[in-house]
XYZ file of C-alpha atoms in Angstrom:
394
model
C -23.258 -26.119 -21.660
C -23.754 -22.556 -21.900
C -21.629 -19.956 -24.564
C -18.322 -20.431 -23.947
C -18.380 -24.206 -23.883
C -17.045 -24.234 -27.290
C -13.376 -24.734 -25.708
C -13.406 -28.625 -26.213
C -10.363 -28.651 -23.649
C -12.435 -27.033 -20.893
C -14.988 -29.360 -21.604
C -12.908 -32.620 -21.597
C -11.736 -31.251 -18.499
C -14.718 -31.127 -16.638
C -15.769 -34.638 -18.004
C -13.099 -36.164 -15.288
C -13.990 -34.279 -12.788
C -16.904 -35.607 -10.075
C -19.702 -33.169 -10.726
C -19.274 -34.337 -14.081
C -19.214 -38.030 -13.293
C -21.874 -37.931 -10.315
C -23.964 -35.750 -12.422
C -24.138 -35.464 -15.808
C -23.200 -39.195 -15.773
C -24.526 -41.469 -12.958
C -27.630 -39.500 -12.089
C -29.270 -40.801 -15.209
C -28.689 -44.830 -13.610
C -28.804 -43.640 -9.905
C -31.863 -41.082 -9.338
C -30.197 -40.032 -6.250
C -27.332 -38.622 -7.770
C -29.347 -35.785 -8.827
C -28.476 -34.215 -5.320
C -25.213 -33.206 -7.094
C -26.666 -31.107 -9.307
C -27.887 -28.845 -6.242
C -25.172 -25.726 -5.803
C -25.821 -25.928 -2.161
C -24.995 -29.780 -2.192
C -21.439 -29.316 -3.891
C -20.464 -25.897 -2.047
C -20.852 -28.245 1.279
C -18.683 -31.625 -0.276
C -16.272 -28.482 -1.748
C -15.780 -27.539 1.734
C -15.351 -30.279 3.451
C -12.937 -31.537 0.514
C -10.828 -27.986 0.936
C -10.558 -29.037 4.982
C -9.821 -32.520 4.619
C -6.941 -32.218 1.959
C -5.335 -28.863 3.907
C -5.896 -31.349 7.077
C -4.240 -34.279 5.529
C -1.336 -32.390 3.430
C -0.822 -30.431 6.437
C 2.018 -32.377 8.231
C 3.694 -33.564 5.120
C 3.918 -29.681 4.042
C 5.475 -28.409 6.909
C 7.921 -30.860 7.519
C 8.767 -30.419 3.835
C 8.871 -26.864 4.460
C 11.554 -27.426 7.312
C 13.912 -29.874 5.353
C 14.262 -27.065 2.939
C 15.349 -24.609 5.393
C 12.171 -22.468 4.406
C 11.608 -20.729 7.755
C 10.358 -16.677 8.524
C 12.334 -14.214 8.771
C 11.472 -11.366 11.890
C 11.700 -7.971 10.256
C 14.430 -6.299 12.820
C 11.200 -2.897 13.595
C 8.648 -4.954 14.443
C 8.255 -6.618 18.362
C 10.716 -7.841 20.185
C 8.340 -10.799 21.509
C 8.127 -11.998 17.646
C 11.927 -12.844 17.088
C 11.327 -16.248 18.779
C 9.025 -17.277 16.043
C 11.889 -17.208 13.377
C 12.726 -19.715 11.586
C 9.014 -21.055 11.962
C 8.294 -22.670 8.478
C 6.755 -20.444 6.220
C 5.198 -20.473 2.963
C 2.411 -22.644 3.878
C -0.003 -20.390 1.706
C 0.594 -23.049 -0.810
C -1.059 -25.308 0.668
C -3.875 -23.117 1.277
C -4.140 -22.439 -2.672
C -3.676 -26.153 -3.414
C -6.765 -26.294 -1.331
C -8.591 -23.737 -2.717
C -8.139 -24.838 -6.458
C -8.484 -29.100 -6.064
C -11.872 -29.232 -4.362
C -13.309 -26.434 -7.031
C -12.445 -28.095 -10.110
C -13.809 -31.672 -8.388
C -17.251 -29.571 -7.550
C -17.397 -27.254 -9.920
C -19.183 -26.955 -13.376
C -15.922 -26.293 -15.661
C -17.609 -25.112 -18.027
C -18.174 -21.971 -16.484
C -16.412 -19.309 -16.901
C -16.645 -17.230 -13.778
C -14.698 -20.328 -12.222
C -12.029 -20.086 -14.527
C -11.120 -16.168 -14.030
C -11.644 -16.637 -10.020
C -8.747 -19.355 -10.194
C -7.209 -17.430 -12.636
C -6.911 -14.431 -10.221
C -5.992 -16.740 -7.416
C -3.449 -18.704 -9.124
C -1.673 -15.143 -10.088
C -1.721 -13.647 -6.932
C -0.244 -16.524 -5.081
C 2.477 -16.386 -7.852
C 3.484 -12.872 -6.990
C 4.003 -13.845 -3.411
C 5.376 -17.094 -4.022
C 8.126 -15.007 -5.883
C 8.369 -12.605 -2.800
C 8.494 -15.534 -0.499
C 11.530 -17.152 -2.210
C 13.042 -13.934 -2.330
C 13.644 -13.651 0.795
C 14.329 -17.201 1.508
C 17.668 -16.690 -0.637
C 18.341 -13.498 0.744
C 17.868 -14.502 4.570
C 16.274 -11.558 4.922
C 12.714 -9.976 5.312
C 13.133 -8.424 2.157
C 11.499 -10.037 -0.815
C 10.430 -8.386 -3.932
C 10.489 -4.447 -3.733
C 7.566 -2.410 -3.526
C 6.936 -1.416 -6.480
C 7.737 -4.735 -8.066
C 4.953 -6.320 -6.162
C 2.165 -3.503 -6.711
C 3.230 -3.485 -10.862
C 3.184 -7.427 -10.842
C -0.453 -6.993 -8.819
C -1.462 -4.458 -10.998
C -0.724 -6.375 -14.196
C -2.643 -9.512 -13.192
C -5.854 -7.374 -12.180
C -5.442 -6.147 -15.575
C -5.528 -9.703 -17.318
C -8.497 -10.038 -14.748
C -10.218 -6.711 -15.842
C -9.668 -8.039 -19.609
C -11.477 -11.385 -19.395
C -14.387 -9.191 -17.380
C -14.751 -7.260 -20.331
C -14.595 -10.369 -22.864
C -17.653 -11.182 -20.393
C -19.518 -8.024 -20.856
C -19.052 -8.174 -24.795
C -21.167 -10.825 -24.599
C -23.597 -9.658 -21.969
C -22.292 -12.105 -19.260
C -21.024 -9.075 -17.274
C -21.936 -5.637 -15.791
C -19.691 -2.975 -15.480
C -22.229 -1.118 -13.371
C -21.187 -1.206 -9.648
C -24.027 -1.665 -6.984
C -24.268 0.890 -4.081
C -25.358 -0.190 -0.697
C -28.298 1.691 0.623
C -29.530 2.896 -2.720
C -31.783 0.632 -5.432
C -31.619 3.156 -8.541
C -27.399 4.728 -8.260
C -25.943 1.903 -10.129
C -23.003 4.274 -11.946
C -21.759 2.354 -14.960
C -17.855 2.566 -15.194
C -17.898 2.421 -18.819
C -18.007 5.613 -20.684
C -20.538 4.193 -23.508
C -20.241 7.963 -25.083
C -16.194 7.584 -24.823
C -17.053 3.767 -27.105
C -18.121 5.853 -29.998
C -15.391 7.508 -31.052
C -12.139 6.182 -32.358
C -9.887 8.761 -30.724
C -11.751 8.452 -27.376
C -12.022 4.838 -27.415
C -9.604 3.261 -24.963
C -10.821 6.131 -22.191
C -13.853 4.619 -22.206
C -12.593 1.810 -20.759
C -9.902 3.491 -18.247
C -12.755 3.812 -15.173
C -13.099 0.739 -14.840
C -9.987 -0.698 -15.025
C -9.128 1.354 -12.208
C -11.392 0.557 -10.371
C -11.162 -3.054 -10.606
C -7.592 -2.243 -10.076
C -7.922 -0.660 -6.737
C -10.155 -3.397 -5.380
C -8.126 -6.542 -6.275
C -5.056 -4.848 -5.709
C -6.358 -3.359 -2.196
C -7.523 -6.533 -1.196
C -4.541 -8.451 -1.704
C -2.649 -5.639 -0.240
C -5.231 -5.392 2.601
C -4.825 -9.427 3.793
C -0.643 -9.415 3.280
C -0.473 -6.160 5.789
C -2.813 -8.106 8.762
C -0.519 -11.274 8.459
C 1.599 -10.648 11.330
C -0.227 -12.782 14.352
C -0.581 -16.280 14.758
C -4.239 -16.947 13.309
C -4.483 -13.861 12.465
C -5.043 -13.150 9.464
C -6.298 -16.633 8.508
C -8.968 -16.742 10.907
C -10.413 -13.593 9.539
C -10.582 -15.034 6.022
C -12.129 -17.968 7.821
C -15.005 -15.497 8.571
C -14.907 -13.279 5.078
C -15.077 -16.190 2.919
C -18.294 -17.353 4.762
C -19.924 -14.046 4.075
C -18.824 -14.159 0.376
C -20.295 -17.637 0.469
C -23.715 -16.552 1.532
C -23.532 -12.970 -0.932
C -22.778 -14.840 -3.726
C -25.226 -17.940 -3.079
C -28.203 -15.209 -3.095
C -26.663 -13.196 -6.012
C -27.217 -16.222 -8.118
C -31.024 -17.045 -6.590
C -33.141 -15.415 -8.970
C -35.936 -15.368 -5.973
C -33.791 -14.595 -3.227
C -31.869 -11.756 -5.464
C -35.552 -10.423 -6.585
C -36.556 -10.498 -3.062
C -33.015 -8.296 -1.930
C -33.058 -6.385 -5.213
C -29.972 -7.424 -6.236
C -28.074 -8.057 -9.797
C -29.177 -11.848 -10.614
C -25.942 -13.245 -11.180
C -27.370 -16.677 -12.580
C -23.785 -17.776 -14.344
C -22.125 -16.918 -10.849
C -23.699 -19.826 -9.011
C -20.843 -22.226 -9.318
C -18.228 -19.193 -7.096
C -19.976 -20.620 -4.001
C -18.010 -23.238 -4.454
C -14.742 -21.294 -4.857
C -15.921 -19.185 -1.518
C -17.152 -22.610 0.032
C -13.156 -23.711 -0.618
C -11.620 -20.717 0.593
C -13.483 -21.178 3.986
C -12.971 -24.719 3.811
C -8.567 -24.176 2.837
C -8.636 -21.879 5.650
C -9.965 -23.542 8.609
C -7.867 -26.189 7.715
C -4.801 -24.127 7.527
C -5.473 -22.253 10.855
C -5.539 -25.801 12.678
C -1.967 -25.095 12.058
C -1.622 -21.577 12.207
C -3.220 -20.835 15.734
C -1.122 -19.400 18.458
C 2.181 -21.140 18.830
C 2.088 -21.342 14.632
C 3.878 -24.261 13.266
C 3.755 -22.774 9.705
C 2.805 -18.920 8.430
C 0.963 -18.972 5.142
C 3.874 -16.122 3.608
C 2.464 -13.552 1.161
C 1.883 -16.482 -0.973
C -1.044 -17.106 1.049
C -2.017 -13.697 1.983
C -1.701 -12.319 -1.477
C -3.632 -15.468 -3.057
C -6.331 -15.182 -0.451
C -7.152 -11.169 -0.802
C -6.801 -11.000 -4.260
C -9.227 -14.298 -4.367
C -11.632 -12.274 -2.451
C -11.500 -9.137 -4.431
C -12.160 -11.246 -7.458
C -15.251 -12.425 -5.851
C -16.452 -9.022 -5.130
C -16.106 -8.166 -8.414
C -17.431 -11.005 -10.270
C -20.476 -10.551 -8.285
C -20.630 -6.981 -7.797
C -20.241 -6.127 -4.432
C -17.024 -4.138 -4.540
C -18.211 -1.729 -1.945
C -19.906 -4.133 0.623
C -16.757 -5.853 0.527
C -15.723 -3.088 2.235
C -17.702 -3.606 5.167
C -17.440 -7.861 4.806
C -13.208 -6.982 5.180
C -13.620 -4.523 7.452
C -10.778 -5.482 9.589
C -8.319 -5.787 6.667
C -9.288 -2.172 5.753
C -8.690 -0.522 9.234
C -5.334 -2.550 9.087
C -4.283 -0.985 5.605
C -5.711 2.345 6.362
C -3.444 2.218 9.563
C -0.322 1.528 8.018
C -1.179 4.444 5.009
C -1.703 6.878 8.421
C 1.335 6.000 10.305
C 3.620 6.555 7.281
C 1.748 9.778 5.895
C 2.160 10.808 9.800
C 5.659 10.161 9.393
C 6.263 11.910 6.592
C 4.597 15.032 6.946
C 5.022 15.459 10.753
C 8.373 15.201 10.399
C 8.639 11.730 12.090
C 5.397 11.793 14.538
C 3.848 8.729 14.714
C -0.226 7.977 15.562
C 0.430 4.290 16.783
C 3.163 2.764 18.415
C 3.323 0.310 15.455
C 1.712 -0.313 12.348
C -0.095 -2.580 11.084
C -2.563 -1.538 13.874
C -2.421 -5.471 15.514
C 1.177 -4.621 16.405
C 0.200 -1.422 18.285
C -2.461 -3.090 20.145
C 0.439 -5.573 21.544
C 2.598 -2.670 22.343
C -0.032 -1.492 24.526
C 0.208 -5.082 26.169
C -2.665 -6.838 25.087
C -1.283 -10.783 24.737
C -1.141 -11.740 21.140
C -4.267 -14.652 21.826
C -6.476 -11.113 23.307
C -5.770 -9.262 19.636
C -6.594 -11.739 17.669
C -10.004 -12.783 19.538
C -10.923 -9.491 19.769
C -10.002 -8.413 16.062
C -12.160 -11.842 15.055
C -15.070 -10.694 16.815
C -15.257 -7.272 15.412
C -14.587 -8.963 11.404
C -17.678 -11.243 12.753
C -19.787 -8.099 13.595
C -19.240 -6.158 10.454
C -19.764 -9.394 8.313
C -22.908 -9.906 10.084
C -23.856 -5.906 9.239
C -22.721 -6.333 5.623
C -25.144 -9.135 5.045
C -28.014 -7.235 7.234
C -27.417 -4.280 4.596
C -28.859 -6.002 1.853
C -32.599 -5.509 2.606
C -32.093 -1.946 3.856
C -32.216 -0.116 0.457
């Protein structure tokens, strides 16, 4: 049950769940059953699961959203066209997490421990903006949490994050080496191993990585909350993400298919495809809601839950810097909003776009909402596709 299965109430967890029962249980009376044992076979039924319950809790969430008076608020800068969407319910990114979290503890081996830090991660995030959702709910404002609240409380859960990685790597179930695209030998570790072996020096050794780990989950989160601004936006995007992390981490954890790629054989990370195989499943069901006119917005309890979800992914398996490239669009719409207000603030007031996040200067320009967010979905498609051709070129 591997090393950490120790922790009887993981393990009496994961006997009432259905990998459990269709598995470890039935398959012994019903040959069959083996098929649940497959990774590819549950990361398919944890799909599917994640789209029918965000399908079927769909309506009842919304209209429960609406009785409580828990509609958007237009912040009074961005476009005019947008002020007819308030009052739209918002806070729908809980049923996206609900999504995300049922069908992987159903599918999932619960014994492993990646699973546990991935919801972990997820569960935090989507607490932060929960917080910043009902925030401004009771202030009838767009003005939730401040600033820095948000990026300390995002810090501070990467942290926990970064923590449990290194539990991991104390007992070799973890690299802190990061993998380079391009290049099979520059793996640079970020732990100081010379820093380890003194007692004044000590905690530097570990201060690298945390900052790196940092700047990913904390970026990505960041990253996802900035692009939620169109109908479908945002959500649609993760649609395509999350089926890229799917694949990356499904051939991480093939010891052929991650010999054949030269990759890090990730064997313990096997059972994330099924917490990427959720997140693609949670949102497609969510943007059958979300599309242009939205009946609910996810709120940066979605958005925060869903990039910090994928930067935990991207660490776990080690592909912090092709995640660059995977949420490519995410990036150019952070890096445009760090422009415009550098611009801003050194130029004394210049702008570069006519509105930041870069969606919203698109639409200034005229493009219909529909055009930006086709367009923007083709381009995430393109540089997903690239990301995943990059793996062989080394």
């Amino acid at each position: 049950m591997g090393r950490f299965s120790q922790f009887r109430p993981v393990y009496y967890l994961s006997q009432t769940m259905l990998y459990w029962f269709f598995y470890q249980f039935l398959h012994e009376y019903v040959p069959a059953f083996r098929v649940f044992g497959y990774v590819t076979t549950r990361t398919a039924l944890a799909s599917l699961t994640a789209l029918a319950l965000s399908l079927a809790l769909g309506p009842s969430m919304i209209t429960k959203l609406r009785e409580l008076s828990f509609g958007q608020h237009i912040r009074a800068e961005g476009p005019q066209s947008h002020f007819k969407k308030a009052g739209t319910p918002t806070m729908g990114g809980i049923l996206i997490v609900i999504s995300i979290v049922i069908p992987t503890l159903l599918w999932a081996d619960l014994t492993n421990q990646y699973i546990w830090i991935a919801l972990a991660g997820l569960v935090g995030f989507g607490a932060i903006g929960f917080a910043d959702d009902y925030a401004k709910i009771a202030k009838k404002r767009n003005l939730g949490l401040t600033a820095r609240q948000k990026f300390w409380a995002q810090v501070g859960v990467a942290m926990v994050v970064g923590f449990l990685l290194l539990l991991l790597h104390a007992h070799q179930a973890y690299s802190t080496a990061v993998n380079v695209p391009f290049f099979k030998q520059f793996k640079p570790d970020l732990l100081v191993e010379s820093l380890t072996r003194n007692y004044w020096t000590y905690p530097l050794a570990f201060l690298p990585f945390y900052f790196f780990i940092v700047f990913v989950m904390v970026g990505s989160s960041n990253a996802v909350n900035l692009t939620d601004g169109l109908d479908g936006l945002a959500i649609g995007l993760m649609v395509i993400a999350a089926g890229a992390m799917t694949v990356l981490t499904y051939v991480s954890s093939h010891a052929k298919l991650s010999d054949y790629l030269d990759l890090a054989h990730l064997a313990r990370s096997q059972e994330l495809t099924i917490f990427c195989a959720s997140m693609v499943g949670a949102s497609l069901g969510f943007l059958f809601y979300n599309c242009h006119p939205a009946q609910v917005f996810m709120g940066d309890v979605g958005s925060l839950a869903l990039g910090g979800g994928l930067g935990i992914i991207a660490v776990l398996i080690k592909q912090e810097i092709l995640l660059i490239f995977i949420g490519g669009i995410f990036v150019v719409e952070a890096l445009s909003v760090i422009l415009q207000v550098g611009s801003y603030r050194l130029r004394d007031g210049k702008r570069i776009f006519k509105m930041a996040p870069i969606h919203h200067h698109f639409e200034a320009l005229g493009w219909p909402e529909s055009k930006v967010i086709v367009r923007f979905c083709i381009a995430c498609l393109v540089m997903a596709l690239f990301a995943l051709t990059t793996l062989k070129l080394r």
